[in-house]
Coordinates of C-alpha atoms in Angstrom, one line a residue:
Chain F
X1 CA 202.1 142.1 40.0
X2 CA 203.7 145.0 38.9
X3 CA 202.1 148.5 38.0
X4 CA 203.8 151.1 35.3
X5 CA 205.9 152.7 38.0
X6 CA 207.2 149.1 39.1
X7 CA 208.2 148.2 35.3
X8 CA 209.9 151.1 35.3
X9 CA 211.6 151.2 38.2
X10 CA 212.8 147.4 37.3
X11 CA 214.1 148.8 33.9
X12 CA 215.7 151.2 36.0
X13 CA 218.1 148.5 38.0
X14 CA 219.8 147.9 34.0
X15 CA 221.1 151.4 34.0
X16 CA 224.9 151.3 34.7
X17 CA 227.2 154.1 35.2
X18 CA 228.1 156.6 32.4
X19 CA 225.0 154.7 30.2
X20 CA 223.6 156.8 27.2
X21 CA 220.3 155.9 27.0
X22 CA 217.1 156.5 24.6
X23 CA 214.0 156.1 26.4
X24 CA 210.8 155.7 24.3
X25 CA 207.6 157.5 24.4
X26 CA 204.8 155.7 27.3
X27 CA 206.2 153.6 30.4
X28 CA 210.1 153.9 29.1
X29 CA 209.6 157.6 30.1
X30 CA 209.5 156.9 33.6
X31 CA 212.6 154.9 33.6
X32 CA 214.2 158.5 34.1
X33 CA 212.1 158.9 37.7
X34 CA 214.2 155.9 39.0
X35 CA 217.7 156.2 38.0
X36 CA 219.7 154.8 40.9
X37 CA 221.4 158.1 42.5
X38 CA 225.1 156.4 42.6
X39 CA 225.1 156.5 38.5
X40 CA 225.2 159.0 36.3
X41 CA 222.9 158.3 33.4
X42 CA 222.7 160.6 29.9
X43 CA 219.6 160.5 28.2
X44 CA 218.9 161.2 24.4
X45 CA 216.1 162.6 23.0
X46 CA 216.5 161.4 18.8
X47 CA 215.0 165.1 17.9
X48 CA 218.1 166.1 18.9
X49 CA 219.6 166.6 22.2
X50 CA 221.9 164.8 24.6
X51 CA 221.4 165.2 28.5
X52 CA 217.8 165.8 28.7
X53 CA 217.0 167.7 32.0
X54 CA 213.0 167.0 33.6
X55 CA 210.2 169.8 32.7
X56 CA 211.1 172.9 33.2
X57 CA 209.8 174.8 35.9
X58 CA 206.3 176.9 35.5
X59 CA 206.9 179.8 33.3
X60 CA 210.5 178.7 32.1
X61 CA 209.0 176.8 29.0
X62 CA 211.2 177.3 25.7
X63 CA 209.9 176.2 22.9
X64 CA 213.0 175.4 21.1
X65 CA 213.5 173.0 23.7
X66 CA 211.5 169.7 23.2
X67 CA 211.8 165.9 23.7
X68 CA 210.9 163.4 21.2
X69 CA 207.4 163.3 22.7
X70 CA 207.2 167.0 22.0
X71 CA 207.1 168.0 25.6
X72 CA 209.0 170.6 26.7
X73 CA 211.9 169.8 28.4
X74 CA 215.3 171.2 30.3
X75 CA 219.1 170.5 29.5
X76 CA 221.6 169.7 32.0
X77 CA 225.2 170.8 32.6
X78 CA 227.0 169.0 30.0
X79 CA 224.0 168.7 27.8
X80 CA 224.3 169.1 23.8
X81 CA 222.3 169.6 20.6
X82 CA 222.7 168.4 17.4
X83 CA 220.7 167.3 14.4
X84 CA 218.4 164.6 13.3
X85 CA 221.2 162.9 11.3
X86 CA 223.6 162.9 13.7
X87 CA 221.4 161.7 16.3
X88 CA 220.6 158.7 14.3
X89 CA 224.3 158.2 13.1
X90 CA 225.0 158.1 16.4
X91 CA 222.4 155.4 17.5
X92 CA 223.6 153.8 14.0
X93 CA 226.5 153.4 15.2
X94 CA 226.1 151.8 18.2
X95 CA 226.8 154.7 20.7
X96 CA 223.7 154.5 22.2
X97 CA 224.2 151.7 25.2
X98 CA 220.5 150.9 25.9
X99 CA 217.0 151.6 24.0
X100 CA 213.8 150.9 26.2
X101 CA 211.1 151.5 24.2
X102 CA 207.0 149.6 24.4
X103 CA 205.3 147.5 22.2
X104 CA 202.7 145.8 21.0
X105 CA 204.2 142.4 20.4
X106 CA 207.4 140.7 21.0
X107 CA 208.5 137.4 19.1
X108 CA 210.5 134.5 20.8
X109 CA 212.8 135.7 18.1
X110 CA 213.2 138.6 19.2
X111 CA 211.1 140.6 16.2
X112 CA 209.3 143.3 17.7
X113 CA 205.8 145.1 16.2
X114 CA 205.0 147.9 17.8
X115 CA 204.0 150.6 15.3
X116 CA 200.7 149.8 13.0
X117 CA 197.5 148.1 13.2
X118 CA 195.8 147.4 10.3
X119 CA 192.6 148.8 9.9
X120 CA 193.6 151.5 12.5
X121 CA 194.8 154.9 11.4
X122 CA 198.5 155.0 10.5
X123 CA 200.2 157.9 12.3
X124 CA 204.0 156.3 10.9
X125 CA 207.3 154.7 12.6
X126 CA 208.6 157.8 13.9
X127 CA 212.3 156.7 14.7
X128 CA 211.1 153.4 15.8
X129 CA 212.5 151.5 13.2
X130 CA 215.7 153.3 13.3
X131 CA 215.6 152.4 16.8
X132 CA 214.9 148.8 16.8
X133 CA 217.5 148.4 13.6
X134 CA 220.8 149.7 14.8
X135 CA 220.4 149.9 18.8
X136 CA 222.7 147.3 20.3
X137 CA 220.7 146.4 23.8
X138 CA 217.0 147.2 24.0
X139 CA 214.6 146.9 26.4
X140 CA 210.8 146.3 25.9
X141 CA 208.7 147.6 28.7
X142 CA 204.8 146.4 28.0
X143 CA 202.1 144.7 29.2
X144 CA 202.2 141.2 29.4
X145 CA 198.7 140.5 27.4
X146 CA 197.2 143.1 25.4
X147 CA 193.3 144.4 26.4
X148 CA 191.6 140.7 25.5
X149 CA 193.8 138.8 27.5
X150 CA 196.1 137.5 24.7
X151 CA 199.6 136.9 25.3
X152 CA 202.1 139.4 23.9
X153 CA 205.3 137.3 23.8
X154 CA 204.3 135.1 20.5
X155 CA 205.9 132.9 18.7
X156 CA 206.0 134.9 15.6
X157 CA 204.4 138.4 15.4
X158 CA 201.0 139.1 14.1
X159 CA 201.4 142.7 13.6
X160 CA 203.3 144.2 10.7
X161 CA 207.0 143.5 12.2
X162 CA 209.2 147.5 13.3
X163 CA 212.5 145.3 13.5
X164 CA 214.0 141.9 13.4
X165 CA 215.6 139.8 16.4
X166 CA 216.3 143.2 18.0
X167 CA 214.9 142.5 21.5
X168 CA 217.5 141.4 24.7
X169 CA 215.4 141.7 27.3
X170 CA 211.4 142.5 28.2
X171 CA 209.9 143.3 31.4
X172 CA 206.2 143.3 32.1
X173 CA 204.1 143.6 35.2
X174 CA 204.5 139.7 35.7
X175 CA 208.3 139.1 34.7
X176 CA 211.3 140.2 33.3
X177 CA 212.3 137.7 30.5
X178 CA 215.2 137.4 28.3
X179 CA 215.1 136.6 24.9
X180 CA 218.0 134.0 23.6
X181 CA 219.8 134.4 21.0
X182 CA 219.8 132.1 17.9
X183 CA 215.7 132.0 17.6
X184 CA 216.3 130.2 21.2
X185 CA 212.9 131.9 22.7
X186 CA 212.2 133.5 25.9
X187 CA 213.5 132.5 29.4
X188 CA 212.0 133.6 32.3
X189 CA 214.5 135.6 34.9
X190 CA 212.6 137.1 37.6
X191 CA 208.6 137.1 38.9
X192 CA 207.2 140.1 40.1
X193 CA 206.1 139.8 43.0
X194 CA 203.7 137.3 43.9
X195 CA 203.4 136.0 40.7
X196 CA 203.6 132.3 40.2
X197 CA 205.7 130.6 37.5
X198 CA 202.6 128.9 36.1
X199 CA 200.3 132.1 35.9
X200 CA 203.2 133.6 33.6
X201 CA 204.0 130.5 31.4
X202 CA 199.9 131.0 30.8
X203 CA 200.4 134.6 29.7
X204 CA 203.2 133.5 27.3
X205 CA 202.4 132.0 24.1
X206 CA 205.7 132.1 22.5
X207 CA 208.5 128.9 24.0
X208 CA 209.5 129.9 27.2
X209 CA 212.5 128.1 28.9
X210 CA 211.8 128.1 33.0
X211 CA 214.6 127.3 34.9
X212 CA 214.3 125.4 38.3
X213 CA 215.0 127.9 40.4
X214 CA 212.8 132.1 39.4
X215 CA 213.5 134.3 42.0
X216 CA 211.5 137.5 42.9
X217 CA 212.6 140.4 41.3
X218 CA 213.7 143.2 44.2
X219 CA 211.7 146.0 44.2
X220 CA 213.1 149.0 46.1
Chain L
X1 CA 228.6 188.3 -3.7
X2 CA 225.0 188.3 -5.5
X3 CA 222.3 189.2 -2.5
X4 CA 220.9 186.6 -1.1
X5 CA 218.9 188.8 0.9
X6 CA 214.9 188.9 0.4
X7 CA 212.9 191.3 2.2
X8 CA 209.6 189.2 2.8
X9 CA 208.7 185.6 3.1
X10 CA 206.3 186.6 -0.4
X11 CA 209.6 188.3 -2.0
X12 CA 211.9 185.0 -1.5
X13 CA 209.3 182.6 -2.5
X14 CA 208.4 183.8 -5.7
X15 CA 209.1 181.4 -8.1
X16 CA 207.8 178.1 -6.4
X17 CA 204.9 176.8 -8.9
X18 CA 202.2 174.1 -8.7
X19 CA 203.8 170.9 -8.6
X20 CA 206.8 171.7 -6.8
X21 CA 208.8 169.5 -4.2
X22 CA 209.2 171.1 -1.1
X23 CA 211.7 170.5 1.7
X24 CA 210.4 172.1 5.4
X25 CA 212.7 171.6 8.3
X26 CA 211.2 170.7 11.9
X27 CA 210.2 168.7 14.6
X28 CA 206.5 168.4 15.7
X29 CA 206.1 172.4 15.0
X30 CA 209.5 173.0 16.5
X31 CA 212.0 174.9 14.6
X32 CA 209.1 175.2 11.5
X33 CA 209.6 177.6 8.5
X34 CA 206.2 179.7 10.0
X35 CA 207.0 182.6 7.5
X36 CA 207.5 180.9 4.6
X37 CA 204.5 178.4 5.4
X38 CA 202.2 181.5 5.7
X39 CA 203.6 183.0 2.1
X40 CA 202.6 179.3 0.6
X41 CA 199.2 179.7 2.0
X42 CA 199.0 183.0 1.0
X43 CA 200.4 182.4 -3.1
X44 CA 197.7 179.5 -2.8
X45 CA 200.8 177.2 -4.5
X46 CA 199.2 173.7 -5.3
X47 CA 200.0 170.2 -5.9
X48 CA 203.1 170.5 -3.6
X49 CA 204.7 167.8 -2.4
X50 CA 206.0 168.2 1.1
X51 CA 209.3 166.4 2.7
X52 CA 208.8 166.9 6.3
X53 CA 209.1 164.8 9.3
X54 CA 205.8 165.7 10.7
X55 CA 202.5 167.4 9.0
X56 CA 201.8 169.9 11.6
X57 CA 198.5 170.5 13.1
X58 CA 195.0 171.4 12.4
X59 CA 195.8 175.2 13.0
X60 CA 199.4 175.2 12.4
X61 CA 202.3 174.3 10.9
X62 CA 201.7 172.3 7.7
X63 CA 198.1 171.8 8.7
X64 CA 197.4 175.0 7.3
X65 CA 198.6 173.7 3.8
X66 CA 196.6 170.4 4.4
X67 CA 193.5 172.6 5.4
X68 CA 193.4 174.4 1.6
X69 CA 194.1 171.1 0.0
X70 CA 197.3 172.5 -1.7
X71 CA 199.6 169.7 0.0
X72 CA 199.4 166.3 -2.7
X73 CA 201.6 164.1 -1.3
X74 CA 203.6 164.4 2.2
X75 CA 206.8 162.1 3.0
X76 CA 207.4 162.5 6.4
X77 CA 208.0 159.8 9.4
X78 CA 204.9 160.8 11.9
X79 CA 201.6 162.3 10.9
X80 CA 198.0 162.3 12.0
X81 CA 198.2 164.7 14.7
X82 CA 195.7 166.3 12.7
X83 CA 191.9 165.2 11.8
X84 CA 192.0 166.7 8.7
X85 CA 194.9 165.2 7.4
X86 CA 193.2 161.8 8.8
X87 CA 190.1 162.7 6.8
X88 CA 192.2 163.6 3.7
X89 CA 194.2 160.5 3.9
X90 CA 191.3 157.8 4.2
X91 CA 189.5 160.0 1.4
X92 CA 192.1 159.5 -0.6
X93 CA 192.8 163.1 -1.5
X94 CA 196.2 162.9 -0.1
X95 CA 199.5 160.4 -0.9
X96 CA 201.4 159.8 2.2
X97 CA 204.9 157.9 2.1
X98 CA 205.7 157.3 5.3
X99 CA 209.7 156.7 6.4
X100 CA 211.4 156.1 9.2
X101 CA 212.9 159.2 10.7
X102 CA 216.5 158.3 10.9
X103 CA 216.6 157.5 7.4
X104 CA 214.7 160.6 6.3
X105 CA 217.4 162.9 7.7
X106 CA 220.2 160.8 6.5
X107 CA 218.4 160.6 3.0
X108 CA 218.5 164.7 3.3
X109 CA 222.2 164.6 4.4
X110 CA 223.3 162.1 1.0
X111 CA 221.6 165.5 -0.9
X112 CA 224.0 167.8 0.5
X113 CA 226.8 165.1 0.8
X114 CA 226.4 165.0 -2.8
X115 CA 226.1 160.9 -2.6
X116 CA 223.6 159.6 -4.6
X117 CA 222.1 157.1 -2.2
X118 CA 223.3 154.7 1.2
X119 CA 222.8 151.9 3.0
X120 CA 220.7 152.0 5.9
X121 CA 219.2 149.4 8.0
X122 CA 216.3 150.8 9.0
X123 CA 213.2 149.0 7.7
X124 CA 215.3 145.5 7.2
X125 CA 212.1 143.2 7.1
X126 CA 209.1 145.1 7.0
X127 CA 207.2 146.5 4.6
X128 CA 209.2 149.9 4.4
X129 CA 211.8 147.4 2.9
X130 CA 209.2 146.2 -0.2
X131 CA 211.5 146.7 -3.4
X132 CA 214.2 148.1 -2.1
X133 CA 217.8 146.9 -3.3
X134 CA 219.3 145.0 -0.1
X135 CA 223.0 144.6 0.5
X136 CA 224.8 142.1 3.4
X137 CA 227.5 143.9 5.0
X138 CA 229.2 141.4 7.4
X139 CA 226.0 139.7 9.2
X140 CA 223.7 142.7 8.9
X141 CA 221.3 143.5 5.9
X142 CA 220.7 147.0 5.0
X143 CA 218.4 148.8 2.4
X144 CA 219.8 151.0 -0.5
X145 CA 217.8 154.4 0.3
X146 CA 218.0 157.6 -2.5
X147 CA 218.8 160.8 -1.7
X148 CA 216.1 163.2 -2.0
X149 CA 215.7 165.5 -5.2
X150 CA 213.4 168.5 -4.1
X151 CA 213.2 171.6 -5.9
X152 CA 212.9 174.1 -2.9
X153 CA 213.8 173.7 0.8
X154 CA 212.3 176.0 3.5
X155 CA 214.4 175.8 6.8
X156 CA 213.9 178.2 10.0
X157 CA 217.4 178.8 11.7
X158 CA 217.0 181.1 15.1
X159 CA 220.5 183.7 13.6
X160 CA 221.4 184.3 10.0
X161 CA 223.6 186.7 8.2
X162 CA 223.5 188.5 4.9
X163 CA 225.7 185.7 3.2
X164 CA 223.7 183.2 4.4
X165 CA 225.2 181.0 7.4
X166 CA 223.0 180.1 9.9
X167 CA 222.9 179.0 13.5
X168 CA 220.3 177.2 14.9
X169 CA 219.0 177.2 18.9
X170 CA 218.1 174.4 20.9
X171 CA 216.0 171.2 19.4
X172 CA 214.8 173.5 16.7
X173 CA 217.7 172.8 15.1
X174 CA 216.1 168.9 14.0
X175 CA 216.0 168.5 10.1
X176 CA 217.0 171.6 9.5
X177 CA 220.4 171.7 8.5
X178 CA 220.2 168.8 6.2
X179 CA 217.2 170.1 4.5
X180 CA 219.2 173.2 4.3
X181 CA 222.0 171.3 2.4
X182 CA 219.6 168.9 0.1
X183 CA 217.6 172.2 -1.8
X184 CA 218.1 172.6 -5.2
X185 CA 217.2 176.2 -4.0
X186 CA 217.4 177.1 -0.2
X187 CA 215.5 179.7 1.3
X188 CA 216.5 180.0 5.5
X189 CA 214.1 182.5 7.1
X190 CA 215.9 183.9 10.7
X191 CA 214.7 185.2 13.5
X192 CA 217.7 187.5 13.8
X193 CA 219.4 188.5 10.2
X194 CA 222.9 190.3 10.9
X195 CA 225.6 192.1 9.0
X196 CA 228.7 189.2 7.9
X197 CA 230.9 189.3 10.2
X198 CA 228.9 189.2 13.4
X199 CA 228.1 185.5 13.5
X200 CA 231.4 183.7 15.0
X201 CA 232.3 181.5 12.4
X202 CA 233.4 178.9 14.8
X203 CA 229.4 179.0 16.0
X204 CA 228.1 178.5 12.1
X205 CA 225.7 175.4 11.9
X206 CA 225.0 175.8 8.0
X207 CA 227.8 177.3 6.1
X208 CA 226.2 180.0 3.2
X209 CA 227.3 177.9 0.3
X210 CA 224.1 175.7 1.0
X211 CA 221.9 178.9 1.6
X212 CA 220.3 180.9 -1.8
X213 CA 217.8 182.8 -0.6
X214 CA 217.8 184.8 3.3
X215 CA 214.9 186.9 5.0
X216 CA 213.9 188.3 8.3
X217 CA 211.0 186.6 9.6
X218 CA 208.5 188.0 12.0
X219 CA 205.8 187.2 14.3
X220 CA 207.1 184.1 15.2
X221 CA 204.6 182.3 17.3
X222 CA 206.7 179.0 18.3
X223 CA 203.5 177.0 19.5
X224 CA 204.4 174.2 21.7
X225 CA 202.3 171.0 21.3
X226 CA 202.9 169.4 24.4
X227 CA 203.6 171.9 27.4
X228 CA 205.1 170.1 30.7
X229 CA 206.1 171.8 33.8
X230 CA 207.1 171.0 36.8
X231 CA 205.8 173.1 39.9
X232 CA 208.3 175.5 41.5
X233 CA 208.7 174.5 45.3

């Protein structure tokens, strides 16, 4: 089994070469931590900026320089700013190559829900829907069940619904597990380690395909 | 050229009444109109309605606004950073219309664009899309979204000159330029107002066609709301 940093380091093996990426807010943040150092990966923050650098250094804080998250933040060399609307014409229009963002629940259709709870106070979608509508590959990193034990890969969402059959791919600290296309539902690519096939088809609710053959995933 | 110039936040904001609908530019409280919010405050203008991505926090930001009950409704994308906006919500003092961020900003950008509304697919299939006009372009559904009518908009750009043009600096930049562009009246406070002429036009962000109304702010505090560092080694 898999803990955050595992997750994200997984997430982290997608990343190719000259990849502009959005990473979400929670466990997608760490993605960054892991980026294989043979690639050269550009990350976008949708507030506005394009080559995000880590924190800055003790004392060098700017406050005109934040991520989405509203942490401070560095740029790079090559880096650029620009405005909301361009940054979410340019995730429109399908620039971005990969969106990993978290959720709450992820339908075998690919729907995802992962920005209200009713009864709950509701702080808004951020750029979550914008996200989930336009972004051509994303990436869910979660939890496979939620804090009761209950799967999170359903087969249909429970929670008020952030974007339609949007999902590719979701990795959890049993599995990574790709969702079909055509409402074909989940199948299972990789185990975490020591994880048997049977204790993830329990944590799955929604129609999971198994082939004969899971490997482990490769953790390095 | 009439002067655009204003010599105080107070000054430039003298005619916004009860009732009006305010733009404010910024990002969590990054790149926030802080003079202009503080002159609000200070007028005690009520009944606004705000178009902002965020409502500030308790202290700061629009959450001073919030605080005197002079905010009616807010439109923004993320809120609830603030207990007193949670308290004002679930009391029902305050109307929130919450939209997704991307189409905020582009909803700005059709004001200044002069287009009276777009398709965006944001929202496609939840309950932002409830009544909205839909519209199938090849095997994607998008929502037709309006472009925002608001009286006043209140944008913070870091360098401004006396004809209006502004640049903006860093991730403070955010919403502002569109808002800047959607006002029906435009007032940019600056943290540095200069003579025409010494702002490189190829550097201008916001040409001063959009801009009515120009003043030197002050006392800029900047607050940060989430302050990372990494140790030096």
């Amino acid at each position: 089994m898999l803990d955050k940093f595992g997750i994200a380091k997984r997430i982290a093996q997608e990343l190719k070469d000259g990849y502009y990426v959005n990473l979400g807010i929670g466990i997608p943040t760490l993605v960054a931590n892991y980026i294989p150092k043979n690639i050269y990966v550009t990350l976008q923050s949708e507030n506005g900026l394009l080559g995000m650098g880590p924190f800055p250094f003790e004392g060098d804080e700017d406050a005109d320089i934040i991520n989405a998250g509203k942490q401070t933040v560095t740029t790079l060399p090559g880096s650029s700013f620009f405005d909301s609307a361009m940054s979410f014409g340019m995730i429109r229009a399908g620039k971005v190559d990969l969106t990993v963002l978290g959720a709450m629940e992820v339908a075998e259709n690919g729907d995802i829900a992962n920005w209200k709870i009713p009864g709950k106070m509701v702080k808004g979608m951020g750029g979550a829907m914008d996200l989930v509508a336009a972004a051509k590959n994303i990436i869910v990193a979660m939890q496979h069940t939620n804090k009761a034990g209950e799967s999170k890969l359903l087969p249909a969402c429970t929670l008020p619904i952030t974007g339609l059959r949007c999902v590719k791919k979701i990795v959890t600290e049993l599995a990574v597990i790709e969702v079909l296309p055509n409402g074909g539902g989940f199948k299972l690519l990789e185990r975490a380690p020591g994880v048997s096939v049977e204790h993830i088809r329990k944590a799955t609710a929604g129609k999971l395909t198994v082939p004969d053959d899971v490997p482990e995933m490769l953790i390095h | 050229m009439s002067n655009k110039v204003y010599q105080t936040a107070d000054d430039a904001l003298f005619d916004i009444r009860d009732g009006a609908v305010i733009m404010l530019g910024g990002f969590g409280l990054c790149g926030i109109p802080e003079n202009a919010i503080s002159a609000l405050l200070k007028k005690g203008t009520k009944n606004l309605t705000c178009i902002s991505n965020n409502a500030g926090v308790d202290d700061f930001g629009i959450g001073l606004l919030l605080k005197t009950r002079q905010v009616k409704k807010m439109i923004s994308s993320y809120v609830g950073e603030n207990d007193e906006f949670e308290r004002q919500l679930l009391s029902g003092e305050l109307e929130v219309e919450l939209i997704p961020q991307g189409t905020l900003a582009t909803r700005c950008l059709a004001s200044g664009y002069g287009l009276p509304a777009v398709f965006l697919p944001a929202g496609v299939g939840t309950e932002v899309a409830d009544g909205k006009e839909t519209r199938v372009f090849g095997d994607k559904t998008y929502l037709l979204e309006y472009a925002f009518d608001a009286d006043y908009a209140l944008v913070k750009a870091w360098k401004g000159d006396k004809y209006g043009n502004l640049i903006f600096r860093g991730t403070a930049r955010n919403f502002n330029p569109m808002m800047a562009m959607a006002g029906k009246i435009t007032i940019a406070e600056v943290e540095h107002l200069v003579e025409p002429g010494e702002l490189d036009p190829n550097e201008i962000h916001t040409p001063g066609i959009y801009v009515h109304r120009i003043f030197q702010g002050n006392g800029y505090e900047k607050r940060i709301e989430q302050r990372t560092v990494r140790p030096r080694t």
